[in-house]
Short mmCIF file of C-alpha atoms in Angstrom, two decimals:
data_model
loop_
_atom_site.label_atom_id
_atom_site.label_comp_id
_atom_site.label_asym_id
_atom_site.label_seq_id
_atom_site.Cartn_x
_atom_site.Cartn_y
_atom_site.Cartn_z
CA UNK A 1 10.51 -5.95 22.11
CA UNK A 2 9.85 -5.88 18.66
CA UNK A 3 11.88 -3.37 16.11
CA UNK A 4 10.56 -0.21 14.66
CA UNK A 5 8.70 -0.76 11.43
CA UNK A 6 9.19 1.37 8.61
CA UNK A 7 6.89 1.03 5.34
CA UNK A 8 6.26 3.25 2.09
CA UNK A 9 4.34 3.61 -1.13
CA UNK A 10 5.89 4.23 -3.96
CA UNK A 11 5.86 7.76 -4.98
CA UNK A 12 3.09 8.75 -7.42
CA UNK A 13 4.08 10.38 -10.72
CA UNK A 14 1.65 13.06 -10.80
CA UNK A 15 1.59 13.99 -14.50
CA UNK A 16 -2.01 13.20 -14.33
CA UNK A 17 -4.88 12.74 -11.58
CA UNK A 18 -4.76 9.64 -9.29
CA UNK A 19 -6.42 6.51 -10.39
CA UNK A 20 -7.62 3.18 -8.71
CA UNK A 21 -4.03 1.57 -8.70
CA UNK A 22 -2.70 4.47 -6.79
CA UNK A 23 -5.73 4.21 -4.55
CA UNK A 24 -4.97 0.70 -4.25
CA UNK A 25 -1.40 0.39 -3.18
CA UNK A 26 -2.00 3.36 -0.64
CA UNK A 27 -4.88 1.48 0.59
CA UNK A 28 -2.89 -1.85 0.99
CA UNK A 29 0.16 -0.18 2.55
CA UNK A 30 -2.06 1.70 5.23
CA UNK A 31 -3.66 -1.52 5.90
CA UNK A 32 -0.34 -3.07 6.59
CA UNK A 33 0.82 0.00 8.52
CA UNK A 34 -2.42 0.04 10.68
CA UNK A 35 -2.13 -3.78 11.26
CA UNK A 36 1.38 -3.37 12.74
CA UNK A 37 0.61 -0.42 14.76
CA UNK A 38 -2.24 -2.56 16.27
CA UNK A 39 0.26 -5.23 17.07
CA UNK A 40 2.04 -2.43 19.04
CA UNK A 41 4.87 -1.65 16.87
CA UNK A 42 6.29 1.83 16.38
CA UNK A 43 5.36 2.56 12.86
CA UNK A 44 6.44 5.10 10.22
CA UNK A 45 4.63 5.10 7.18
CA UNK A 46 5.39 7.56 4.06
CA UNK A 47 3.91 8.15 0.65
CA UNK A 48 4.29 11.04 -1.61
CA UNK A 49 4.90 12.24 -5.38
CA UNK A 50 7.65 12.04 -7.63
CA UNK A 51 7.46 15.39 -9.46
CA UNK A 52 10.53 15.75 -11.63
CA UNK A 53 11.54 14.19 -15.10
CA UNK A 54 10.73 14.80 -18.33
CA UNK A 55 7.26 13.49 -18.42
CA UNK A 56 6.52 16.60 -15.79
CA UNK A 57 8.41 19.00 -18.09
CA UNK A 58 6.53 18.28 -21.10
CA UNK A 59 2.88 17.91 -19.35
CA UNK A 60 3.34 21.36 -18.09
CA UNK A 61 4.54 22.76 -21.34
CA UNK A 62 1.11 21.11 -22.98
CA UNK A 63 -0.74 23.16 -20.37
CA UNK A 64 1.43 26.26 -20.89
CA UNK A 65 2.38 27.11 -16.98
CA UNK A 66 5.54 26.07 -14.95
CA UNK A 67 6.64 22.39 -13.93
CA UNK A 68 6.21 23.70 -10.24
CA UNK A 69 2.90 24.88 -10.90
CA UNK A 70 1.72 21.94 -12.27
CA UNK A 71 3.63 19.78 -9.50
CA UNK A 72 1.79 21.61 -6.90
CA UNK A 73 -1.62 21.24 -8.49
CA UNK A 74 -1.11 17.59 -8.93
CA UNK A 75 0.50 16.47 -5.87
CA UNK A 76 -2.85 18.38 -3.98
CA UNK A 77 -5.05 15.92 -5.70
CA UNK A 78 -2.92 12.74 -4.38
CA UNK A 79 -2.84 14.14 -0.91
CA UNK A 80 -6.98 14.77 -1.31
CA UNK A 81 -7.28 11.11 -2.32
CA UNK A 82 -5.18 10.00 0.53
CA UNK A 83 -6.91 12.15 2.99
CA UNK A 84 -10.39 10.81 1.60
CA UNK A 85 -9.05 7.10 1.85
CA UNK A 86 -8.22 7.66 5.19
CA UNK A 87 -4.66 6.89 4.65
CA UNK A 88 -2.68 7.14 7.84
CA UNK A 89 0.74 8.37 6.44
CA UNK A 90 3.24 10.20 8.83
CA UNK A 91 4.66 12.08 5.81
CA UNK A 92 3.59 12.69 2.53
CA UNK A 93 6.77 13.71 0.75
CA UNK A 94 6.99 15.66 -2.50
CA UNK A 95 10.40 15.55 -4.45
CA UNK A 96 10.48 19.51 -5.15
CA UNK A 97 11.10 20.01 -1.16
CA UNK A 98 14.30 21.50 -0.50
CA UNK A 99 15.42 18.97 1.94
CA UNK A 100 14.68 16.46 -0.35
CA UNK A 101 17.26 17.87 -3.06
CA UNK A 102 19.70 17.94 -0.15
CA UNK A 103 19.38 14.35 0.42
CA UNK A 104 19.76 13.30 -3.28
CA UNK A 105 22.92 15.33 -4.07
CA UNK A 106 24.36 13.69 -0.62
CA UNK A 107 23.70 10.28 -1.94
CA UNK A 108 25.00 11.18 -5.17
CA UNK A 109 27.94 12.23 -3.76
CA UNK A 110 28.69 9.23 -1.74
CA UNK A 111 28.19 7.21 -4.85
CA UNK A 112 30.75 9.50 -6.72
CA UNK A 113 33.42 9.57 -3.48
CA UNK A 114 33.05 5.41 -4.02
CA UNK A 115 34.39 5.87 -7.53
CA UNK A 116 31.08 4.68 -8.97
CA UNK A 117 30.58 7.56 -11.24
CA UNK A 118 32.04 8.76 -14.44
CA UNK A 119 31.31 11.13 -17.38
CA UNK A 120 30.53 9.82 -21.01
CA UNK A 121 27.95 9.78 -23.46
CA UNK A 122 24.60 8.31 -23.69
CA UNK A 123 23.21 6.64 -26.91
CA UNK A 124 20.23 4.39 -26.25
CA UNK A 125 16.39 4.00 -26.28
CA UNK A 126 14.71 6.21 -23.64
CA UNK A 127 10.97 5.99 -22.82
CA UNK A 128 9.65 9.07 -21.44
CA UNK A 129 6.34 7.49 -20.34
CA UNK A 130 8.67 4.96 -17.82
CA UNK A 131 11.33 7.44 -17.30
CA UNK A 132 13.31 4.40 -17.85
CA UNK A 133 16.55 3.43 -20.23
CA UNK A 134 16.25 0.23 -22.16
CA UNK A 135 18.81 -2.23 -23.91
CA UNK A 136 17.67 -3.03 -27.53
CA UNK A 137 17.44 -6.74 -26.40
CA UNK A 138 14.31 -5.83 -24.33
CA UNK A 139 12.32 -3.83 -27.12
CA UNK A 140 9.34 -5.27 -28.63
CA UNK A 141 8.20 -4.41 -32.25
CA UNK A 142 4.78 -3.31 -32.69
CA UNK A 143 3.07 -1.73 -35.86
CA UNK A 144 2.40 1.82 -35.84
CA UNK A 145 0.62 4.22 -38.25
CA UNK A 146 0.27 3.22 -41.78
CA UNK A 147 1.72 -0.18 -41.09
CA UNK A 148 5.12 0.72 -40.02
CA UNK A 149 6.95 -1.06 -37.42
CA UNK A 150 8.03 1.09 -34.30
CA UNK A 151 10.01 -0.07 -31.47
CA UNK A 152 8.23 -0.02 -27.85
CA UNK A 153 9.66 -0.61 -24.27
CA UNK A 154 8.74 -4.09 -22.33
CA UNK A 155 5.85 -2.16 -20.91
CA UNK A 156 4.37 -1.16 -24.17
CA UNK A 157 5.43 2.15 -24.10
CA UNK A 158 7.09 4.52 -27.02
CA UNK A 159 10.72 5.10 -26.68
CA UNK A 160 13.02 7.14 -28.39
CA UNK A 161 16.75 7.19 -29.49
CA UNK A 162 18.67 9.64 -27.45
CA UNK A 163 22.25 10.83 -27.59
CA UNK A 164 23.60 13.36 -24.95
CA UNK A 165 26.43 13.61 -22.03
CA UNK A 166 25.50 11.83 -19.14
CA UNK A 167 27.24 10.75 -15.92
CA UNK A 168 27.26 6.95 -15.51
CA UNK A 169 26.79 4.72 -12.54
CA UNK A 170 28.81 1.54 -12.29
CA UNK A 171 25.76 -0.65 -12.08
CA UNK A 172 27.70 -3.55 -13.65
CA UNK A 173 29.98 -3.46 -10.56
CA UNK A 174 27.27 -4.82 -8.76
CA UNK A 175 26.03 -7.66 -10.54
CA UNK A 176 27.38 -10.36 -8.08
CA UNK A 177 26.52 -8.67 -4.86
CA UNK A 178 22.83 -8.28 -6.24
CA UNK A 179 22.55 -12.09 -7.09
CA UNK A 180 24.13 -12.56 -3.42
CA UNK A 181 21.53 -10.36 -2.05
CA UNK A 182 18.56 -12.14 -3.94
CA UNK A 183 20.17 -16.00 -3.10
CA UNK A 184 21.10 -15.28 0.50
CA UNK A 185 17.64 -13.28 1.19
CA UNK A 186 14.82 -14.65 -0.41
CA UNK A 187 12.54 -12.48 1.68
CA UNK A 188 14.22 -9.47 -0.06
CA UNK A 189 11.90 -9.33 -2.94
CA UNK A 190 8.12 -10.87 -2.55
CA UNK A 191 6.19 -12.53 -4.32
CA UNK A 192 8.87 -15.16 -5.21
CA UNK A 193 7.72 -14.71 -8.91
CA UNK A 194 9.13 -11.02 -8.70
CA UNK A 195 12.50 -12.16 -7.27
CA UNK A 196 13.04 -14.69 -10.03
CA UNK A 197 12.27 -12.69 -12.78
CA UNK A 198 15.10 -10.40 -11.42
CA UNK A 199 17.39 -13.22 -10.74
CA UNK A 200 16.82 -13.59 -14.59
CA UNK A 201 17.67 -9.88 -15.72
CA UNK A 202 20.76 -9.66 -13.39
CA UNK A 203 22.26 -13.18 -14.51
CA UNK A 204 21.67 -11.68 -17.91
CA UNK A 205 24.32 -9.23 -17.24
CA UNK A 206 24.05 -5.65 -15.87
CA UNK A 207 25.20 -2.64 -18.02
CA UNK A 208 26.58 0.64 -16.32
CA UNK A 209 23.57 3.01 -16.21
CA UNK A 210 23.18 6.66 -17.43
CA UNK A 211 22.07 8.71 -14.42
CA UNK A 212 21.87 12.07 -15.59
CA UNK A 213 20.20 14.30 -18.11
CA UNK A 214 21.24 17.46 -20.22
CA UNK A 215 18.22 18.08 -22.33
CA UNK A 216 15.81 19.17 -19.75
CA UNK A 217 16.82 20.88 -16.34
CA UNK A 218 13.53 19.86 -14.54
CA UNK A 219 15.14 17.73 -11.91
CA UNK A 220 17.95 17.85 -8.84
CA UNK A 221 21.11 19.26 -9.80
CA UNK A 222 24.09 17.29 -10.17
CA UNK A 223 26.61 18.45 -7.74
CA UNK A 224 29.62 20.07 -9.54
CA UNK A 225 27.81 19.79 -13.03
CA UNK A 226 25.18 22.13 -12.94
CA UNK A 227 23.91 21.56 -16.38
CA UNK A 228 22.98 18.13 -15.33
CA UNK A 229 19.91 17.12 -13.88
CA UNK A 230 19.89 13.36 -12.19
CA UNK A 231 17.90 10.63 -13.54
CA UNK A 232 14.64 10.83 -12.08
CA UNK A 233 15.16 7.33 -10.15
CA UNK A 234 17.93 8.39 -7.99
CA UNK A 235 15.89 11.66 -7.21
CA UNK A 236 12.58 9.67 -6.88
CA UNK A 237 14.28 6.32 -4.87
CA UNK A 238 16.00 8.76 -2.26
CA UNK A 239 12.73 9.82 -1.13
CA UNK A 240 12.65 6.53 1.22
CA UNK A 241 15.64 8.35 2.91
CA UNK A 242 14.85 12.02 2.91
CA UNK A 243 11.73 11.21 4.66
CA UNK A 244 13.92 10.18 7.64
CA UNK A 245 16.21 13.33 7.93
CA UNK A 246 19.01 11.87 5.61
CA UNK A 247 22.07 12.63 5.09
CA UNK A 248 21.69 13.76 9.18
CA UNK A 249 22.01 10.58 11.44
CA UNK A 250 20.03 11.91 13.98
CA UNK A 251 16.23 11.76 15.13
CA UNK A 252 14.28 9.19 12.58
CA UNK A 253 17.15 7.81 10.62
CA UNK A 254 18.62 5.65 13.05
CA UNK A 255 15.44 4.22 14.62
CA UNK A 256 13.94 3.83 10.89
CA UNK A 257 17.11 2.87 8.51
CA UNK A 258 19.61 1.23 10.66
CA UNK A 259 21.67 -2.37 9.69
CA UNK A 260 18.83 -5.13 9.82
CA UNK A 261 15.69 -2.90 10.70
CA UNK A 262 12.28 -3.86 9.24
CA UNK A 263 12.08 -1.46 5.90
CA UNK A 264 9.30 -2.30 3.57
CA UNK A 265 8.52 -1.13 0.41
CA UNK A 266 5.23 -1.51 -1.13
CA UNK A 267 5.49 -0.54 -5.21
CA UNK A 268 3.38 -1.80 -8.26
CA UNK A 269 5.05 -4.84 -10.19
CA UNK A 270 5.96 -2.56 -13.29
CA UNK A 271 8.75 -0.84 -11.16
CA UNK A 272 10.11 -3.57 -9.43
CA UNK A 273 13.72 -3.38 -11.52
CA UNK A 274 14.07 0.13 -9.91
CA UNK A 275 13.58 -1.17 -6.61
CA UNK A 276 15.51 -3.98 -6.54
CA UNK A 277 18.32 -3.67 -8.97
CA UNK A 278 18.90 0.16 -8.91
CA UNK A 279 18.23 1.35 -5.60
CA UNK A 280 20.27 -1.46 -3.57
CA UNK A 281 22.89 -0.97 -5.79
CA UNK A 282 22.89 2.85 -4.99
CA UNK A 283 22.74 2.10 -1.41
CA UNK A 284 25.80 -0.58 -1.32
CA UNK A 285 27.81 2.25 -3.10
CA UNK A 286 26.68 4.62 -0.85
CA UNK A 287 27.46 2.19 1.99
CA UNK A 288 24.20 2.60 3.35
CA UNK A 289 21.76 -0.34 4.79
CA UNK A 290 19.35 -2.14 2.37
CA UNK A 291 15.50 -2.39 2.92
CA UNK A 292 14.30 -5.53 4.65
CA UNK A 293 11.98 -6.16 1.83
CA UNK A 294 10.28 -4.77 -1.24
CA UNK A 295 7.04 -6.12 -2.27
CA UNK A 296 5.85 -5.69 -6.03
CA UNK A 297 1.95 -6.16 -5.99
CA UNK A 298 -0.10 -6.80 -9.25
CA UNK A 299 -2.56 -4.35 -11.03
CA UNK A 300 -6.13 -3.56 -10.73
CA UNK A 301 -8.43 -3.85 -13.80
CA UNK A 302 -11.33 -2.43 -14.89
CA UNK A 303 -13.96 -5.50 -15.51
CA UNK A 304 -10.43 -7.55 -16.46
CA UNK A 305 -9.20 -4.82 -18.86
CA UNK A 306 -6.12 -2.56 -17.86
CA UNK A 307 -6.88 1.36 -17.20
CA UNK A 308 -6.51 3.48 -20.14
CA UNK A 309 -7.49 6.99 -20.91
CA UNK A 310 -7.74 6.04 -24.67
CA UNK A 311 -10.28 3.48 -23.83
CA UNK A 312 -11.97 5.87 -21.24
CA UNK A 313 -12.03 3.33 -18.44
CA UNK A 314 -10.24 5.50 -16.07
CA UNK A 315 -12.04 6.24 -12.69
CA UNK A 316 -11.38 8.35 -10.21
CA UNK A 317 -10.80 6.62 -6.61
CA UNK A 318 -12.41 9.85 -4.78
CA UNK A 319 -15.52 9.51 -6.92
CA UNK A 320 -15.87 5.42 -5.82
CA UNK A 321 -15.17 6.57 -2.78
CA UNK A 322 -17.96 8.86 -2.38
CA UNK A 323 -20.43 6.76 -4.41
CA UNK A 324 -19.91 3.48 -2.22
CA UNK A 325 -18.11 4.50 0.76
CA UNK A 326 -14.29 4.82 2.00
CA UNK A 327 -14.40 1.36 4.16
CA UNK A 328 -16.63 -0.09 1.58
CA UNK A 329 -13.96 0.74 -1.21
CA UNK A 330 -11.29 -0.35 1.15
CA UNK A 331 -12.96 -3.76 2.15
CA UNK A 332 -13.48 -4.86 -1.39
CA UNK A 333 -10.19 -4.01 -2.55
CA UNK A 334 -8.27 -5.53 0.24
CA UNK A 335 -10.59 -8.94 0.59
CA UNK A 336 -11.16 -9.37 -3.32
CA UNK A 337 -7.62 -8.85 -4.88
CA UNK A 338 -5.00 -11.25 -3.67
CA UNK A 339 -1.81 -9.07 -2.49
CA UNK A 340 0.69 -9.48 -5.27
CA UNK A 341 -1.35 -10.69 -8.28
CA UNK A 342 -3.77 -8.56 -10.55
CA UNK A 343 -7.45 -8.17 -9.65
CA UNK A 344 -10.52 -6.77 -11.25
CA UNK A 345 -13.38 -4.28 -10.05
CA UNK A 346 -16.61 -3.12 -10.88
CA UNK A 347 -19.78 -1.38 -9.28
CA UNK A 348 -21.68 -4.61 -9.23
CA UNK A 349 -19.01 -6.40 -7.66
CA UNK A 350 -18.04 -3.53 -4.82
CA UNK A 351 -22.17 -3.43 -4.21
CA UNK A 352 -22.40 -7.28 -4.08
CA UNK A 353 -19.26 -7.75 -1.96
CA UNK A 354 -19.69 -5.27 0.57
CA UNK A 355 -23.41 -5.82 1.00
CA UNK A 356 -23.02 -9.39 1.62
CA UNK A 357 -20.14 -9.41 3.97
CA UNK A 358 -20.76 -5.68 5.71
CA UNK A 359 -24.18 -4.89 5.57
CA UNK A 360 -25.63 -8.61 5.81
CA UNK A 361 -23.04 -10.05 7.95
CA UNK A 362 -21.35 -7.78 10.01
CA UNK A 363 -23.81 -4.57 10.10
CA UNK A 364 -27.12 -6.98 10.70
CA UNK A 365 -25.54 -8.75 13.57
CA UNK A 366 -24.63 -5.59 15.35
CA UNK A 367 -27.86 -3.77 14.58
CA UNK A 368 -30.05 -6.82 15.59
CA UNK A 369 -28.28 -7.50 18.95
CA UNK A 370 -27.52 -3.97 19.92
CA UNK A 371 -31.32 -3.18 19.27
CA UNK A 372 -32.15 -6.05 21.35
CA UNK A 373 -29.84 -4.95 24.31
CA UNK A 374 -31.27 -1.43 24.35
CA UNK A 375 -34.79 -2.84 24.26
CA UNK A 376 -34.74 -5.33 26.90
CA UNK A 377 -31.71 -4.59 29.28
CA UNK A 378 -32.05 -1.14 29.79
CA UNK A 379 -29.62 -0.05 27.32
CA UNK A 380 -26.58 -1.72 29.05
CA UNK A 381 -24.54 -4.91 28.62
CA UNK A 382 -26.05 -7.74 30.45
CA UNK A 383 -24.74 -9.94 32.90
CA UNK A 384 -23.93 -13.48 31.47
CA UNK A 385 -25.06 -16.58 33.15
CA UNK A 386 -22.99 -20.04 32.80
CA UNK A 387 -21.21 -20.63 29.45
CA UNK A 388 -22.46 -23.51 27.54
CA UNK A 389 -20.65 -25.36 24.93
CA UNK A 390 -21.95 -22.89 22.38
CA UNK A 391 -20.30 -20.04 24.06
CA UNK A 392 -17.01 -21.91 24.62
CA UNK A 393 -16.79 -22.92 21.21
CA UNK A 394 -17.64 -19.10 20.18
CA UNK A 395 -14.57 -17.74 22.07
CA UNK A 396 -12.29 -20.35 21.49
CA UNK A 397 -12.87 -20.08 17.55
CA UNK A 398 -12.43 -15.90 17.81
CA UNK A 399 -9.33 -16.62 19.51
CA UNK A 400 -8.15 -19.03 17.19
CA UNK A 401 -9.09 -16.81 14.58
CA UNK A 402 -7.06 -13.86 15.88
CA UNK A 403 -3.78 -16.04 16.36
CA UNK A 404 -4.05 -17.42 12.85
CA UNK A 405 -4.74 -14.03 11.25
CA UNK A 406 -1.64 -12.61 12.96
CA UNK A 407 0.39 -15.56 11.73
CA UNK A 408 -0.58 -14.67 8.48
CA UNK A 409 0.08 -11.00 8.20
CA UNK A 410 3.30 -11.20 10.11
CA UNK A 411 4.97 -13.58 7.46
CA UNK A 412 6.48 -11.65 4.52
CA UNK A 413 3.96 -12.56 1.98
CA UNK A 414 1.16 -10.54 3.37
CA UNK A 415 -1.75 -12.43 2.33
CA UNK A 416 -3.99 -9.92 3.25
CA UNK A 417 -6.85 -11.63 1.15
CA UNK A 418 -6.57 -14.59 2.97
CA UNK A 419 -6.43 -13.00 6.77
CA UNK A 420 -9.45 -11.22 5.87
CA UNK A 421 -11.59 -14.69 4.83
CA UNK A 422 -10.67 -15.83 8.50
CA UNK A 423 -12.30 -12.66 9.83
CA UNK A 424 -15.41 -13.22 7.22
CA UNK A 425 -15.88 -16.58 8.31
CA UNK A 426 -15.99 -15.62 12.03
CA UNK A 427 -18.48 -13.32 11.23
CA UNK A 428 -20.77 -15.77 9.69
CA UNK A 429 -20.16 -18.16 12.66
CA UNK A 430 -21.14 -15.59 15.28
CA UNK A 431 -24.45 -14.78 13.13
CA UNK A 432 -25.18 -18.40 12.93
CA UNK A 433 -24.46 -18.48 16.89
CA UNK A 434 -26.77 -15.68 17.01
CA UNK A 435 -29.84 -17.13 15.08
CA UNK A 436 -29.14 -20.69 16.61
CA UNK A 437 -29.52 -19.28 20.11
CA UNK A 438 -32.57 -17.18 19.17
CA UNK A 439 -32.53 -14.85 22.03
CA UNK A 440 -35.57 -13.11 20.77
CA UNK A 441 -37.41 -16.21 21.40
CA UNK A 442 -35.37 -17.19 24.76
CA UNK A 443 -36.64 -13.61 26.23
CA UNK A 444 -39.98 -15.37 26.68
CA UNK A 445 -39.12 -18.28 28.24
CA UNK A 446 -35.19 -18.04 29.88
CA UNK A 447 -34.64 -14.12 30.20
CA UNK A 448 -31.30 -14.83 31.77
CA UNK A 449 -30.22 -17.18 29.10
CA UNK A 450 -31.15 -14.65 26.74
CA UNK A 451 -29.16 -11.96 28.61
CA UNK A 452 -26.09 -14.70 28.11
CA UNK A 453 -26.31 -14.62 24.49
CA UNK A 454 -26.38 -10.83 24.06
CA UNK A 455 -23.42 -10.59 26.30
CA UNK A 456 -21.54 -13.25 24.47
CA UNK A 457 -22.81 -11.70 20.73
CA UNK A 458 -21.40 -8.28 22.01
CA UNK A 459 -18.19 -9.48 23.08
CA UNK A 460 -17.93 -11.20 19.71
CA UNK A 461 -18.46 -8.03 17.84
CA UNK A 462 -16.18 -6.14 20.21
CA UNK A 463 -13.36 -8.78 19.37
CA UNK A 464 -14.28 -8.90 15.62
CA UNK A 465 -14.39 -5.01 15.30
CA UNK A 466 -10.99 -4.63 16.83
CA UNK A 467 -9.58 -7.45 14.23
CA UNK A 468 -11.07 -5.68 11.50
CA UNK A 469 -9.77 -2.28 12.39
CA UNK A 470 -6.61 -2.58 10.08
CA UNK A 471 -9.29 -3.11 7.25
CA UNK A 472 -12.18 -0.74 7.91
CA UNK A 473 -11.09 1.45 10.38
CA UNK A 474 -13.88 4.23 10.48
CA UNK A 475 -16.47 1.35 10.55
CA UNK A 476 -15.06 -0.34 13.11
CA UNK A 477 -14.42 2.43 15.45
CA UNK A 478 -18.19 3.67 14.85
CA UNK A 479 -18.69 0.03 15.95
CA UNK A 480 -16.38 -0.07 19.04
CA UNK A 481 -18.38 3.58 19.76
CA UNK A 482 -21.74 1.46 19.92
CA UNK A 483 -20.04 -0.93 22.48
CA UNK A 484 -18.70 2.30 24.64
CA UNK A 485 -15.32 0.97 24.39
CA UNK A 486 -12.66 3.34 25.34
CA UNK A 487 -10.49 4.74 22.26
CA UNK A 488 -7.15 3.77 24.21
CA UNK A 489 -8.53 0.22 24.41
CA UNK A 490 -8.99 -0.63 20.58
CA UNK A 491 -5.55 -2.49 20.00
CA UNK A 492 -4.46 -5.99 19.71
CA UNK A 493 -3.12 -6.08 23.13
CA UNK A 494 -6.94 -5.47 24.33
CA UNK A 495 -8.34 -8.37 22.71
CA UNK A 496 -8.01 -10.41 25.87
CA UNK A 497 -10.26 -7.74 27.68
CA UNK A 498 -13.57 -8.50 28.16
CA UNK A 499 -16.87 -6.31 27.69
CA UNK A 500 -18.07 -5.24 30.85
CA UNK A 501 -21.76 -6.29 32.12
CA UNK A 502 -23.39 -3.20 33.17
CA UNK A 503 -21.86 -0.84 30.73
CA UNK A 504 -24.26 1.97 29.40
CA UNK A 505 -24.67 1.80 25.71
CA UNK A 506 -25.64 4.80 23.03
CA UNK A 507 -28.53 4.55 21.06
CA UNK A 508 -27.60 1.75 18.41
CA UNK A 509 -27.32 2.88 14.72
CA UNK A 510 -26.62 1.49 11.31
CA UNK A 511 -22.78 1.20 10.51
CA UNK A 512 -23.23 -0.72 7.02
CA UNK A 513 -25.78 0.71 4.92
CA UNK A 514 -26.66 -1.39 1.81
CA UNK A 515 -25.87 -0.48 -1.24
CA UNK A 516 -27.42 0.22 -4.32
CA UNK A 517 -26.39 0.06 -7.88
CA UNK A 518 -25.64 3.79 -9.16
CA UNK A 519 -28.44 4.67 -11.96
CA UNK A 520 -25.32 5.50 -13.85
CA UNK A 521 -24.08 1.98 -13.91
CA UNK A 522 -25.05 -0.26 -16.65
CA UNK A 523 -24.91 -4.14 -16.28
CA UNK A 524 -21.91 -5.66 -17.61
#
């Protein structure tokens, strides 16, 4: 029996509304979670919002409201986005929740008990936007206003010199254990390019990490030091444990966070250091199991450009879903963006891709074949006559597609786009089978043979809809409804079932309407 599977997104920082990058991470993680559920695994999927830190305090002050009020308002926007995009999370966690404060204080105490925390003074560069400390050697010089030189973080964000009393974590103590983790477990961090970056970073030497602040109070209080709040990344990363009931070792926790369990964090490439250097070091210090894998995906660019409020190219993902359709947006992002690399989108790209693959390929095949069954077969699945080589090839290739798709998605690189390519090829091949056999012409000369072609086309659509459910769940369920398939027979375990002759079908209807370019979108 397969192990339980725990998968998480990073929790989003809600000092602004969600953008397409947040949507992409949620959709990709949801697709993996759905794939694992369809495979019969016990899956726990968590997402949420990271609501503490100086950025949130400053954003709330700018609006002249309390930080909690801002957190409530913005977290709701992320919940709306997830629900709109059909994200099948089991828990949406908010770091302002009481159980999360208790969990964060528990892991802090465990690290303190290990002797890995000490009080000192922090002097160095801090990026409010990144909520991150940077060494002088990591900074880049840039020209500021009036030609003056200013220092920026490696992400290009402003940094400021900070001096304050701080608790420190003995990160330097974990340099060798971290290098051993990377070298002994190459699957721990994917893709490999991210792993190589982190090995180089750790080999360069680790300094102890400042992990508390006294200059603001919007955060989790440090046990025994009430004038200190925790560095936001200790607080944020602990959410993965909070959602399983930590520090209580009952219920969900032993099932989903035990030694050797399948824990996968899906995160953006810009926060890999926090998840693969700081997080495992914190867990080692607290004597807790490590996640099995962290995957650092790339950015989604608007027409090849990184999104920026100043440029004016930030797009609301809920508006995109309203314009093009939820499953159309999901399909485009999952098939067009190579998981682990940067990808680009535009209105034209979404319309062209989804019309070609969904409306013209899948939707047209279903509409034509099911309309023929309704008209010529008394709205029932017809009986099939003897298979010819064409049917044998059709079904054999669908079986190979299923096997190959599972093999791709079960390796740690998650080549989602490649798995979808296999399915798209099968959709095209099934369309070709239908066109070559021409059941509309056979109806006049060999009705029994026409019925056979319609039967195998319907069976192919059933299999393809099941195989695509993790990508476009709502549309595939509509397709399976049109085939009168029971809702409890739509997992991968039911791929070997065959559609029953004589099954009465509902009136066929279109699942994938053709998209048109919105009038507001110019060509570009």
